[in-house]
Coordinates of C-alpha atoms and ligand atoms in Angstrom, one line a residue:
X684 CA -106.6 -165.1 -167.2
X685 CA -104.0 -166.9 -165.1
X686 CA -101.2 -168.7 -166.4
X687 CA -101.7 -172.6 -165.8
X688 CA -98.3 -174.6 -165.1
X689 CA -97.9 -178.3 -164.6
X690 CA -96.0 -179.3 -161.9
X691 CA -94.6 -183.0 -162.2
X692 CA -92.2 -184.4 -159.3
X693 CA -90.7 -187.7 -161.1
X694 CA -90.7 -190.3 -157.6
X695 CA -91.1 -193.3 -159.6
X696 CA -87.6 -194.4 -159.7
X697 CA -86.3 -197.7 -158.1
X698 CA -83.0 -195.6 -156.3
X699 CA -81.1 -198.7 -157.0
X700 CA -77.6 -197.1 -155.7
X701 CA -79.6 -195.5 -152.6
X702 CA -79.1 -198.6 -149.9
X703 CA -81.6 -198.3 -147.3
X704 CA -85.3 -199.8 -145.9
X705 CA -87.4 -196.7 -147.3
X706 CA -87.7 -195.8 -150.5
X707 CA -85.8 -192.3 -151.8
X708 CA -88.3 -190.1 -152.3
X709 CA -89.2 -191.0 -148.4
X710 CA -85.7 -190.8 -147.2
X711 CA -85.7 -188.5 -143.8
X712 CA -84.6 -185.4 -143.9
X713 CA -84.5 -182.6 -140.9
X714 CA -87.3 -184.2 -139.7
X715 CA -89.4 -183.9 -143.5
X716 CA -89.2 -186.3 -146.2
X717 CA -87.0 -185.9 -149.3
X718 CA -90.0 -185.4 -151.5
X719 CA -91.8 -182.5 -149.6
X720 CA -88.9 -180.0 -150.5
X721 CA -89.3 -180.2 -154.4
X722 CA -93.1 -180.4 -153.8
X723 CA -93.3 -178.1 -151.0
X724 CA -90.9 -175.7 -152.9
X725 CA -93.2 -175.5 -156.2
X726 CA -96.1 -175.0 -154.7
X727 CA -95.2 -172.1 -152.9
X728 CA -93.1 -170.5 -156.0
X729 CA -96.1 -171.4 -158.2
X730 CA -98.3 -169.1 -155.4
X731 CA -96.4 -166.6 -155.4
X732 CA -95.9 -166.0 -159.0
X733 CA -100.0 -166.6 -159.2
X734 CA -99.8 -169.1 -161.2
X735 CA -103.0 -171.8 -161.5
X736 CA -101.0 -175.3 -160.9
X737 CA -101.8 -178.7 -161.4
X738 CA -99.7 -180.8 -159.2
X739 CA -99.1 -184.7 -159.9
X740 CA -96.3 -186.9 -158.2
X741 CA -95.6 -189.7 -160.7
X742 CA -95.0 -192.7 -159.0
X743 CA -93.8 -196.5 -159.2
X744 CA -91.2 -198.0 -157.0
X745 CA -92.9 -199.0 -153.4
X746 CA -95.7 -196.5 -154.8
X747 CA -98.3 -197.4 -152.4
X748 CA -95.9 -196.0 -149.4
X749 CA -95.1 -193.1 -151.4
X750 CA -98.7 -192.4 -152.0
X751 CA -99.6 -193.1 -148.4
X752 CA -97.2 -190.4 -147.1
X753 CA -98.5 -187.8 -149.5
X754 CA -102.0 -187.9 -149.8
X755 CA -101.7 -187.6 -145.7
X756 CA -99.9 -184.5 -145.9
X757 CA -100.9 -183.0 -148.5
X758 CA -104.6 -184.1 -149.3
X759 CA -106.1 -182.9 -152.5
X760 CA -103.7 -180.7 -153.4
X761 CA -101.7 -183.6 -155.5
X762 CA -102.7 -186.3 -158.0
X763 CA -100.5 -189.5 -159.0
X764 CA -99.8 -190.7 -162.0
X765 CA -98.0 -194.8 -161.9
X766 CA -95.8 -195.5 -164.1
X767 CA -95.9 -199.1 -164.2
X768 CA -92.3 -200.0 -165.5
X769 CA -89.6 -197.8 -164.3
X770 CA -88.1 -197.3 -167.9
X771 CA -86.8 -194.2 -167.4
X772 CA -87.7 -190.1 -166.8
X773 CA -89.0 -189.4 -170.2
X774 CA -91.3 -192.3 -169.7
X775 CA -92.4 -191.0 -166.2
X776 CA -93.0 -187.9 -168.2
X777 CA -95.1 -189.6 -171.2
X778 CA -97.0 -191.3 -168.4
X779 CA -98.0 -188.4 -166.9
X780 CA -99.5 -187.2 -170.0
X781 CA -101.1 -189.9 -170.7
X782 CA -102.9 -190.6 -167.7
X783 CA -103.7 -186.4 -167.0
X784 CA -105.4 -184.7 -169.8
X785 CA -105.8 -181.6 -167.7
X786 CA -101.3 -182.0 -167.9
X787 CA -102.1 -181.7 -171.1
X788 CA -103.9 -178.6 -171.4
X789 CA -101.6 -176.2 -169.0
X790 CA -99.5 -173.5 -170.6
X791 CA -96.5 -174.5 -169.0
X792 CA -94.9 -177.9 -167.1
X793 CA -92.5 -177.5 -164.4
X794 CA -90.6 -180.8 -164.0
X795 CA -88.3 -181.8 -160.8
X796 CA -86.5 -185.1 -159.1
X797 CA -87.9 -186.0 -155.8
X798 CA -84.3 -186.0 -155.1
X799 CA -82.8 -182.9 -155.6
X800 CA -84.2 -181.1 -152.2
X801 CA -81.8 -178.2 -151.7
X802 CA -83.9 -176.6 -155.1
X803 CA -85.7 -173.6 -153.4
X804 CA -88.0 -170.9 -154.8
X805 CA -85.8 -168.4 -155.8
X806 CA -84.3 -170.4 -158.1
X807 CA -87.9 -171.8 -159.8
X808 CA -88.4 -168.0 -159.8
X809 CA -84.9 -167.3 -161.9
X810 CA -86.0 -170.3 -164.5
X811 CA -89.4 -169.1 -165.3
X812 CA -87.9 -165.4 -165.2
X813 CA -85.1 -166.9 -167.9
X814 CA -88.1 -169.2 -170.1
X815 CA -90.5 -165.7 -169.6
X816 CA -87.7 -162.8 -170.8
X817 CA -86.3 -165.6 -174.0
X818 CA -87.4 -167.0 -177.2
X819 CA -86.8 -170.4 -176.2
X820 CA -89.2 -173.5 -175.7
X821 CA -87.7 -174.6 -172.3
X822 CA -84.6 -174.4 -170.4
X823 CA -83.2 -176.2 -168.0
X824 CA -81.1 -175.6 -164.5
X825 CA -77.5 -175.9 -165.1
X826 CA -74.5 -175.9 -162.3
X827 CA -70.7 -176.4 -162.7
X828 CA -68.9 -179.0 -160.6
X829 CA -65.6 -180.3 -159.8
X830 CA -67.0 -183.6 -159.2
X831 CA -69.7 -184.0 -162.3
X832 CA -69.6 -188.2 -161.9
X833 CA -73.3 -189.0 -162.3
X834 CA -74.8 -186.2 -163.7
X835 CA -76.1 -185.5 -167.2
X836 CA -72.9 -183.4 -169.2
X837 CA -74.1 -180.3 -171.4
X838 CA -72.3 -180.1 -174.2
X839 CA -72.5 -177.5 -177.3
X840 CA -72.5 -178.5 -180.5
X841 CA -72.9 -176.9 -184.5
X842 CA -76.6 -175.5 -183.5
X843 CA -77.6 -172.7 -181.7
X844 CA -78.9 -175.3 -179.0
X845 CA -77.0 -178.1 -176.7
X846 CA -77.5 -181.6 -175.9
X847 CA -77.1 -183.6 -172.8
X848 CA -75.2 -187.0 -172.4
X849 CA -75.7 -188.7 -169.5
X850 CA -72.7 -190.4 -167.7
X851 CA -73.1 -194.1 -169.5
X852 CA -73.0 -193.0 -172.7
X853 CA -70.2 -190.5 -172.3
X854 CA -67.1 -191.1 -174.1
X855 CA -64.3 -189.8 -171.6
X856 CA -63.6 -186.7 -173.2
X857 CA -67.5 -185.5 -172.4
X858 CA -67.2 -186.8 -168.9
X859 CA -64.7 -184.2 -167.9
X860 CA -67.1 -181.6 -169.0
X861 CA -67.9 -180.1 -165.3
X862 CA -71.6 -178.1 -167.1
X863 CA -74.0 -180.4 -165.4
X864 CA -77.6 -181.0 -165.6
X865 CA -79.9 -180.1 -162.7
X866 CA -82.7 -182.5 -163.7
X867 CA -84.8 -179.1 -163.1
X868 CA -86.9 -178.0 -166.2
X869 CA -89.4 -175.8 -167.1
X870 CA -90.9 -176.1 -171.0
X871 CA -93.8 -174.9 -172.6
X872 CA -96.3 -177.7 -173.0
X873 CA -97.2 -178.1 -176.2
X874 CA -92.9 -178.4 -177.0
X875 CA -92.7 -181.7 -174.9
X876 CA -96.0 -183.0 -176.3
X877 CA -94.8 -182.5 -179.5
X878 CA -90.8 -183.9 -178.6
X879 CA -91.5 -186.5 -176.4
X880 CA -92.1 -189.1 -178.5
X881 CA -89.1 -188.8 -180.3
X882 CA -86.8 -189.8 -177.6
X883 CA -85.8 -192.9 -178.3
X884 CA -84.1 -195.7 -175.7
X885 CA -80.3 -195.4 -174.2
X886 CA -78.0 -197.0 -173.0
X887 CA -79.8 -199.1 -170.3
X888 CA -82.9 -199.7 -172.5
X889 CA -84.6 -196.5 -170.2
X890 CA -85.8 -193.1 -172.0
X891 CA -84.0 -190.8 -171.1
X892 CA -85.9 -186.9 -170.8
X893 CA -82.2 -185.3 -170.8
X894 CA -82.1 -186.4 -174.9
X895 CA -85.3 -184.0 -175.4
X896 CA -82.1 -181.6 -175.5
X897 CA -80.8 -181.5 -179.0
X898 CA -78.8 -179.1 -181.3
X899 CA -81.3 -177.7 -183.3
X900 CA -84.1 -177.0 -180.9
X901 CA -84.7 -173.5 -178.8
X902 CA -83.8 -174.6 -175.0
X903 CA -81.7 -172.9 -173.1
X904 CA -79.5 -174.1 -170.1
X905 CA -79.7 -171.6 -167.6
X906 CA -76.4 -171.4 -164.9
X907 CA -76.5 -171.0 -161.7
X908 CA -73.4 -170.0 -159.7
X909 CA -74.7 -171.3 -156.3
X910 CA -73.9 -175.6 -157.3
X911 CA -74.6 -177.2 -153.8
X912 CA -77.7 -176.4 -154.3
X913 CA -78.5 -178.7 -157.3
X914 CA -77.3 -182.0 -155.8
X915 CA -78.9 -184.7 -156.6
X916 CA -79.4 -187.6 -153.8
X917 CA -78.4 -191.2 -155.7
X918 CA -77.1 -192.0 -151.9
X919 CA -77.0 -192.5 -148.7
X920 CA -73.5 -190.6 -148.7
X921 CA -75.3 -187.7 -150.8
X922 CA -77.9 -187.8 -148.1
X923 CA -75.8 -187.2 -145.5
X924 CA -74.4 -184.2 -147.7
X925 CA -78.2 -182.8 -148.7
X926 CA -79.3 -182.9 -144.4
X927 CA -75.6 -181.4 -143.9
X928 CA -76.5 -178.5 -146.2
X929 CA -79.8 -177.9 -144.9
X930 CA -79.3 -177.8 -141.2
X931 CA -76.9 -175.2 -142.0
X932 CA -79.5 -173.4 -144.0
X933 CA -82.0 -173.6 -141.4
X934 CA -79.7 -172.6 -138.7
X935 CA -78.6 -169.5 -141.0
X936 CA -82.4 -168.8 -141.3
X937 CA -83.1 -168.8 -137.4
X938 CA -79.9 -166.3 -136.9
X939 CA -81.5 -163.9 -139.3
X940 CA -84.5 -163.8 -137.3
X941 CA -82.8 -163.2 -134.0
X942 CA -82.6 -166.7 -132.1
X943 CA -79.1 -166.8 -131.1
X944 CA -77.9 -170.4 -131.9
X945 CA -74.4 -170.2 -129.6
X946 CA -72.8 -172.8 -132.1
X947 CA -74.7 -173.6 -135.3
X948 CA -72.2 -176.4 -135.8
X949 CA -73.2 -178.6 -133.5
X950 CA -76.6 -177.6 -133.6
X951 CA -79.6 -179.9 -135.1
X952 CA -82.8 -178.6 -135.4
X953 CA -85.2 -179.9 -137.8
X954 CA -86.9 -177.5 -141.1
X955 CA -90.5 -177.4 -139.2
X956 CA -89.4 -176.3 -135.8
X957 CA -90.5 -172.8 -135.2
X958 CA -88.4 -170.1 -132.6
X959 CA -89.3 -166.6 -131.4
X960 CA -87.1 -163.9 -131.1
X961 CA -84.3 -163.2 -128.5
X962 CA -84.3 -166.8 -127.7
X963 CA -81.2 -169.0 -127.0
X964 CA -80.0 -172.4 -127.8
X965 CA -76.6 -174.1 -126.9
X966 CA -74.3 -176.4 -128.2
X967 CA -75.3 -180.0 -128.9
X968 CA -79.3 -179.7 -128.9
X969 CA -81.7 -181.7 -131.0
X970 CA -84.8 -180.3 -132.5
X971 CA -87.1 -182.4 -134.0
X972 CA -90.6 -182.6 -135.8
X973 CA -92.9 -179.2 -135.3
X974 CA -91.7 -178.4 -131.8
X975 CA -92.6 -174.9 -131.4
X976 CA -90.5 -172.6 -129.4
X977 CA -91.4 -169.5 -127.8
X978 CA -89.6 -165.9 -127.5
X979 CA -87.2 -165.1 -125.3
X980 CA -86.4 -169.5 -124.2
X981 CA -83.1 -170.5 -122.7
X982 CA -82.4 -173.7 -123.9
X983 CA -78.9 -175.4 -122.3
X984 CA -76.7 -177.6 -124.3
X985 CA -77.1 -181.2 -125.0
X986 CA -80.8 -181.4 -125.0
X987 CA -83.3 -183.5 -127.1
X988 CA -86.5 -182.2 -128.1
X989 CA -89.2 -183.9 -129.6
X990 CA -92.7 -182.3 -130.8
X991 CA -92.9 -180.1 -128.0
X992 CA -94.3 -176.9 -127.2
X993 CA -92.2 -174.4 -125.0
X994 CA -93.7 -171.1 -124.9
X995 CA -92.1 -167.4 -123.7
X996 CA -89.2 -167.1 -121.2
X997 CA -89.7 -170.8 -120.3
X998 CA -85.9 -172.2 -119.3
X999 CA -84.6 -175.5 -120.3
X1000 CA -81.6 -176.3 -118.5
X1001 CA -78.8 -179.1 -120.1
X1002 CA -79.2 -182.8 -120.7
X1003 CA -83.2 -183.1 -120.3
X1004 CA -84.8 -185.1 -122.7
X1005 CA -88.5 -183.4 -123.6
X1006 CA -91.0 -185.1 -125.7
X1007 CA -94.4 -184.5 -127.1
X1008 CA -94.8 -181.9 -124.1
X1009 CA -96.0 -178.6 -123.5
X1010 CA -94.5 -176.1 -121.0
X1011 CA -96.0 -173.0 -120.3
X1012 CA -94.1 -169.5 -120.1
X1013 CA -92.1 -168.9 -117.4
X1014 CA -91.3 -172.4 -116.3
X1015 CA -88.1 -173.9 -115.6
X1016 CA -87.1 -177.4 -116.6
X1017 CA -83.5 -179.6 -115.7
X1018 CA -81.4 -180.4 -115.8
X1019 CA -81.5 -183.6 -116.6
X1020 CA -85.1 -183.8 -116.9
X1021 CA -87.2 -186.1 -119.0
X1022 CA -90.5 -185.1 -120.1
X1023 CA -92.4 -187.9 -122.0
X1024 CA -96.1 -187.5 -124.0
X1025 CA -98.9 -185.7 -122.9
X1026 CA -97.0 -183.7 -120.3
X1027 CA -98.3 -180.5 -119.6
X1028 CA -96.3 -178.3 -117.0
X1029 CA -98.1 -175.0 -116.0
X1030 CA -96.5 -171.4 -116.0
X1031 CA -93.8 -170.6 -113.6
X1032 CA -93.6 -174.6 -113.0
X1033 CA -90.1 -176.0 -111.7
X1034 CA -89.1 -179.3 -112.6
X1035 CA -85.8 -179.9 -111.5
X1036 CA -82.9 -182.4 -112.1
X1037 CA -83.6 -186.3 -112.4
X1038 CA -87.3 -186.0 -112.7
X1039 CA -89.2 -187.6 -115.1
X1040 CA -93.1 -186.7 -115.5
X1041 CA -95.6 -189.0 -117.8
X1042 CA -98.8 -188.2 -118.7
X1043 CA -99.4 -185.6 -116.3
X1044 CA -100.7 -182.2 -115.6
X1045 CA -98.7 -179.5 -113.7
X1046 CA -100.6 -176.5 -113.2
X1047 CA -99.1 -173.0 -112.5
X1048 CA -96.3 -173.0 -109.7
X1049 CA -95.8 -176.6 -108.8
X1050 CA -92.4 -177.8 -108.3
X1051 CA -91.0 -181.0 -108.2
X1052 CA -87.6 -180.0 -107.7
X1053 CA -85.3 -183.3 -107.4
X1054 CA -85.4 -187.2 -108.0
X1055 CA -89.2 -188.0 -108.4
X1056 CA -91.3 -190.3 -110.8
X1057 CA -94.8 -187.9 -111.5
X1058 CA -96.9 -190.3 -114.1
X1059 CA -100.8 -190.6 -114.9
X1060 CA -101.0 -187.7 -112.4
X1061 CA -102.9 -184.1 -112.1
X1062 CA -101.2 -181.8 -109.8
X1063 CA -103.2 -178.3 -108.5
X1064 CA -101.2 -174.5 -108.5
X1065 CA -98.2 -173.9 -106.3
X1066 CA -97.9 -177.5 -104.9
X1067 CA -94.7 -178.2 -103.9
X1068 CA -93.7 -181.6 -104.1
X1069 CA -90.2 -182.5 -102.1
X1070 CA -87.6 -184.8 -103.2
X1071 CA -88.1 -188.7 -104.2
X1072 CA -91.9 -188.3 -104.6
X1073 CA -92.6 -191.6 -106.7
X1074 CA -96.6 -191.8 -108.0
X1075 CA -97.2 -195.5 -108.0
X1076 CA -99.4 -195.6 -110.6
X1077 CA -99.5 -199.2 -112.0
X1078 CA -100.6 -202.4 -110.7
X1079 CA -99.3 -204.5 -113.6
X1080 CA -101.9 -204.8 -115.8
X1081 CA -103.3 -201.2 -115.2
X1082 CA -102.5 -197.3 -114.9
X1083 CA -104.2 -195.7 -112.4
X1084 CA -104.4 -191.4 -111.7
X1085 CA -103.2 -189.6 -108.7
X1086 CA -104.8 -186.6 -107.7
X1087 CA -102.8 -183.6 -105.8
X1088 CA -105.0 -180.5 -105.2
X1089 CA -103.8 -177.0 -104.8
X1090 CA -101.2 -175.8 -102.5
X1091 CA -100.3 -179.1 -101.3
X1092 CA -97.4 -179.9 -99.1
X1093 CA -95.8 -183.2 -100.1
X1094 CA -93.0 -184.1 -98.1
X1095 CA -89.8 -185.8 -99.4
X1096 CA -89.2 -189.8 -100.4
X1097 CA -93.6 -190.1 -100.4
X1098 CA -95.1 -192.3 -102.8
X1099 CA -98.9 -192.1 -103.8
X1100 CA -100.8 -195.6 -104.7
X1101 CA -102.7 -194.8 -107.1
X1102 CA -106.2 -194.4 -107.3
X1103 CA -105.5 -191.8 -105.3
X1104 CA -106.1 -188.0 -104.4
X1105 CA -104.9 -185.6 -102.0
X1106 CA -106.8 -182.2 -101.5
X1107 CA -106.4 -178.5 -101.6
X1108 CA -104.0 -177.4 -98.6
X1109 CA -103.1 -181.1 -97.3
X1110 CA -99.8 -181.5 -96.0
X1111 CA -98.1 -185.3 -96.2
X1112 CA -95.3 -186.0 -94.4
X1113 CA -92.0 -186.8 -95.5
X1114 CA -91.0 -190.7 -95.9
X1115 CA -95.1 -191.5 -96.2
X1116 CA -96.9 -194.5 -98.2
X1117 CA -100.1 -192.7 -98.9
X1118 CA -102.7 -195.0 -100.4
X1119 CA -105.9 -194.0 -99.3
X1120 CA -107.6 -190.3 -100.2
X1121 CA -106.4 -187.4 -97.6
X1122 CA -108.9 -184.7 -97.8
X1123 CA -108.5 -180.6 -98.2
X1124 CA -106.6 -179.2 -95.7
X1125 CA -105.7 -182.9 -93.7
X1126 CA -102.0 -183.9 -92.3
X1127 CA -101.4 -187.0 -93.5
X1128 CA -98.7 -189.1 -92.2
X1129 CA -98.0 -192.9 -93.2
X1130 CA -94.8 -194.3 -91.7
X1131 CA -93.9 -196.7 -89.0
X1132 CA -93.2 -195.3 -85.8
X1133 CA -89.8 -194.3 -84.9
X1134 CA -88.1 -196.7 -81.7
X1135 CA -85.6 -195.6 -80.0
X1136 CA -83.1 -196.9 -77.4
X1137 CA -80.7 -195.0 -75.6
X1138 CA -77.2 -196.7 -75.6
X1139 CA -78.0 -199.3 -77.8
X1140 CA -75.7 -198.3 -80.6
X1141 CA -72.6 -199.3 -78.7
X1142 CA -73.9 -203.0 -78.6
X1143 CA -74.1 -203.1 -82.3
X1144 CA -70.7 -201.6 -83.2
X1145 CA -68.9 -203.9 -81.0
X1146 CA -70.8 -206.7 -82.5
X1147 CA -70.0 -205.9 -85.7
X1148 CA -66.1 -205.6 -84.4
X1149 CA -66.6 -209.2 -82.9
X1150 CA -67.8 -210.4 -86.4
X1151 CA -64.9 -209.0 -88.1
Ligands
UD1_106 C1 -80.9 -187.5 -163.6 C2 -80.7 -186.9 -165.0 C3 -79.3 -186.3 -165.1 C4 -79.1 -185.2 -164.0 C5 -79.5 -185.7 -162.6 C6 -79.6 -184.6 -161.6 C7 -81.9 -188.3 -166.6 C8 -81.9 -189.4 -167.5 N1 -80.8 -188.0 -166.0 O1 -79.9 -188.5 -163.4 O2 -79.0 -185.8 -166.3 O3 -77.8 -184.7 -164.0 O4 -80.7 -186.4 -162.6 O5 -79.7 -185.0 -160.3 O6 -83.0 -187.7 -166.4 N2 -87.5 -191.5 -162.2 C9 -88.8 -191.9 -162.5 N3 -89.0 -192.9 -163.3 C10 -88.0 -193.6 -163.9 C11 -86.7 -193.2 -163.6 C12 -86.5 -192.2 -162.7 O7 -89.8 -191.3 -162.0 O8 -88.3 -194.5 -164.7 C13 -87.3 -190.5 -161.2 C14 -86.5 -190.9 -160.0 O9 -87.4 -191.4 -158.9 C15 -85.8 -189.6 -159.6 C16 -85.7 -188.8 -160.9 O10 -86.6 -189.4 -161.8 O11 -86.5 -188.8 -158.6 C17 -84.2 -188.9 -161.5 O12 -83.9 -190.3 -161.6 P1 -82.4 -190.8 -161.1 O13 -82.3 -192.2 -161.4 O14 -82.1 -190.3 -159.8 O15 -81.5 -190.0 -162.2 P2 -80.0 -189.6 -162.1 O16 -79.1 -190.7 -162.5 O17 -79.8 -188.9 -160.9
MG107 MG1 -80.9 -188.7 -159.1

């Protein structure tokens, strides 16, 4: 039978030293939220080590947010458990529990802070390796650090065991110790149900699940050499340290797998962004949300991308701004291009420099090479559409579509009124208002007539001398 393992992310804490609008366990983070790496990262480890799981997030603090997030993202594969009065982790603990009798009965229970994200599998994999090959009842993820302010101090005492002191009731002598607590654990079950209750109150009236750690008992703080992975996020400062580490680490990742990322330092692309092989990316791009790259994409610097979809040997040239789009293989984009939602530009497309295209589908081969506004618009294969094309597609109150057909010939500085629709083949001459329908094949031309007066030029300079 398969071994069953509580998982139990604590989230219920207020984050009082964390100074910001959303609570801590949904602070941003490369594009996820703080909480989805220690959740994200069990649930995987549990997989692969086959282990049956029961997942619960215990909550409190601006719980109904929290639990709005998660049960969107993750469904059924979490429960909750409030604990009403934030008193503390050993309370969360207790409340959890209390409120899950199916916590009760699992073999093992992982416990992790919602905010110590840069924990990853391997090492969930190293602590259940260390509780499996010991004689202990738990043990705990231990790191050494130069700066321990904050964290839970391991000392040694006369037992074969340790305890753990947390900074405010640390004489000064015990804050120096640099042996920190993780705030990871892994114990078997029927240990904490049977410990738990002991731990009485500390310093701040809170229970603290650190004093489970005692002298006499069989727990065993495991060390792990690589620290920075163990920080715990009390602020925004810390924040900014925890995205710091993992752009790098998700940057690192996309190297190994052959994207070439010209300068990972000024690189920012978020953990859910996917990129094929033998593709490129320059300085000073932004990557956000699931955007999904292709094999083999040029991407030019200073770009920001936003939950798009670029797909083989498409080219991104510098400074466009792309979001919520798709872009077939093959086409060519910037620069200085800005793509907003629910553009779709076809394969082999060309959309050149100061072009911005709205709600609008480009289908193979069209270009619109320089200077044009394309919005609320459907535009057929290999249309070329010249330069300072505007669709005029709202009347103030509504949007209305313009329709190009295939193969159409749009001549420079032309603007569509929309409703309207050009066919297959039609040619529209340059510097035209077109705002009735031109059928297939038509030459459309809609511009006042040109007057011209020989010698009249001279008139009009000296004129304009006179009026100086
Ligand atoms: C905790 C540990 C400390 C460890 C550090 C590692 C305790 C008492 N201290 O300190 O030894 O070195 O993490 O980062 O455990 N929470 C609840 N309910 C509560 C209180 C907290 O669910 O009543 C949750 C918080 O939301 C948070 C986690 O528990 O996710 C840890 O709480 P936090 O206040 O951040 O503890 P630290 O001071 O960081
Ligand atoms: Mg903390």
């Amino acid at each position: 039978m398969k071994k069953t393992m509580g998982i139990v992310v604590l989230a219920a804490g207020e984050g009082k030293r964390f100074k910001a609008p959303t609570p801590k366990p949904l602070a941003p983070l490369c594009g996820r939220r703080m909480v989805d790496f220690p959740l994200s990262e069990s649930l995987s480890f549990a997989e692969k080590a086959s282990l049956q799981t029961f997942c619960t997030v215990v909550t409190g603090h601006e719980r109904e947010r929290v639990e709005a997030y998660l049960r969107e993202r993750y469904n059924k594969q979490i429960n909750f458990t409030f604990q009403k009065e934030q008193k503390g982790t050993a309370d969360a603990l207790k409340s959890y529990f209390e409120s899950h009798g199916s916590g009760q009965k699992t073999d093992l229970t992982l416990v992790l802070c919602a905010d110590t994200p840069l924990i990853r599998r391997r090492h969930l994999s190293a602590l259940y390796q260390a509780l499996a090959d010991g004689d202990h009842d738990g043990v705990v993820a231990a790191f050494r650090t130069s700066n321990p302010q904050g964290y839970g101090r391991i000392t040694s005492g006369q037992g074969p065991g340790f305890s753990i002191v947390e900074e405010d009731e640390a004489s000064d002598e015990i804050r120096k110790i640099t042996l920190v607590n993780s705030g990871l654990y892994l114990f078997k079950t029927s240990f904490l149900l049977e410990h738990l209750e002991e731990i009485g109150s500390g310093a701040k009236d809170e229970f603290y699940l650190t004093k489970i750690f005692q002298d006499h008992l069989k727990l065993k703080a495991v060390l792990f050499p690589d620290a920075h992975s163990f920080m715990g996020v009390n602020t925004l400062r810390q924040l900014g340290a925890a995205s710091h580490e993992i752009r790098r680490e998700i940057n690192q990742r996309h190297l190994e797998n052959g994207v070439l990322i010209v300068d990972e330092r000024h690189t920012s692309i978020d953990w859910e962004v996917s990129i094929g092989e033998n593709s490129v990316i320059h300085p000073h791009n932004f990557i956000y949300g699931r955007t999904k790259i292709g094999r083999s994409v040029h991407i030019g610097p200073n770009c920001t991308i936003e939950e798009c979809d670029i797909r083989d040997h498409a080219s991104i040239k510098g400074h466009c701004h792309l979001e919520k789009a798709s872009i077939a293989p093959g086409a060519a984009i910037g620069p200085f291009a800005h793509l907003r939602p629910e553009s779709h530009i076809g394969e082999g497309s060309k959309i050149g420099n100061f072009v911005e295209i709205k709600k609008a589908v480009l289908h193979r081969g069209v270009k619109v090479s320089h200077l044009s506004y394309v919005g609320d618009a459907e535009i057929g294969e290999e249309s070329n559409i010249g330069c300072g094309f505007i669709t005029c597609n709202y009347d103030g109150t509504l949007k209305h579509k313009t329709t190009i057909g295939k193969r159409a010939f749009i001549g420079s500085d032309t603007q569509t009124v929309a409703p309207v629709s050009i066919g297959d083949d039609a040619y529209i001459a340059s510097g035209s208002t077109i705002n009735r329908d031109v059928p297939k094949e038509a030459f459309a031309v809609a511009r006042s007539r040109q007057v011209t007066k020989e010698g009249m030029a001279k008139r009009f300079k000296k004129k304009k001398t006179e009026d100086v």
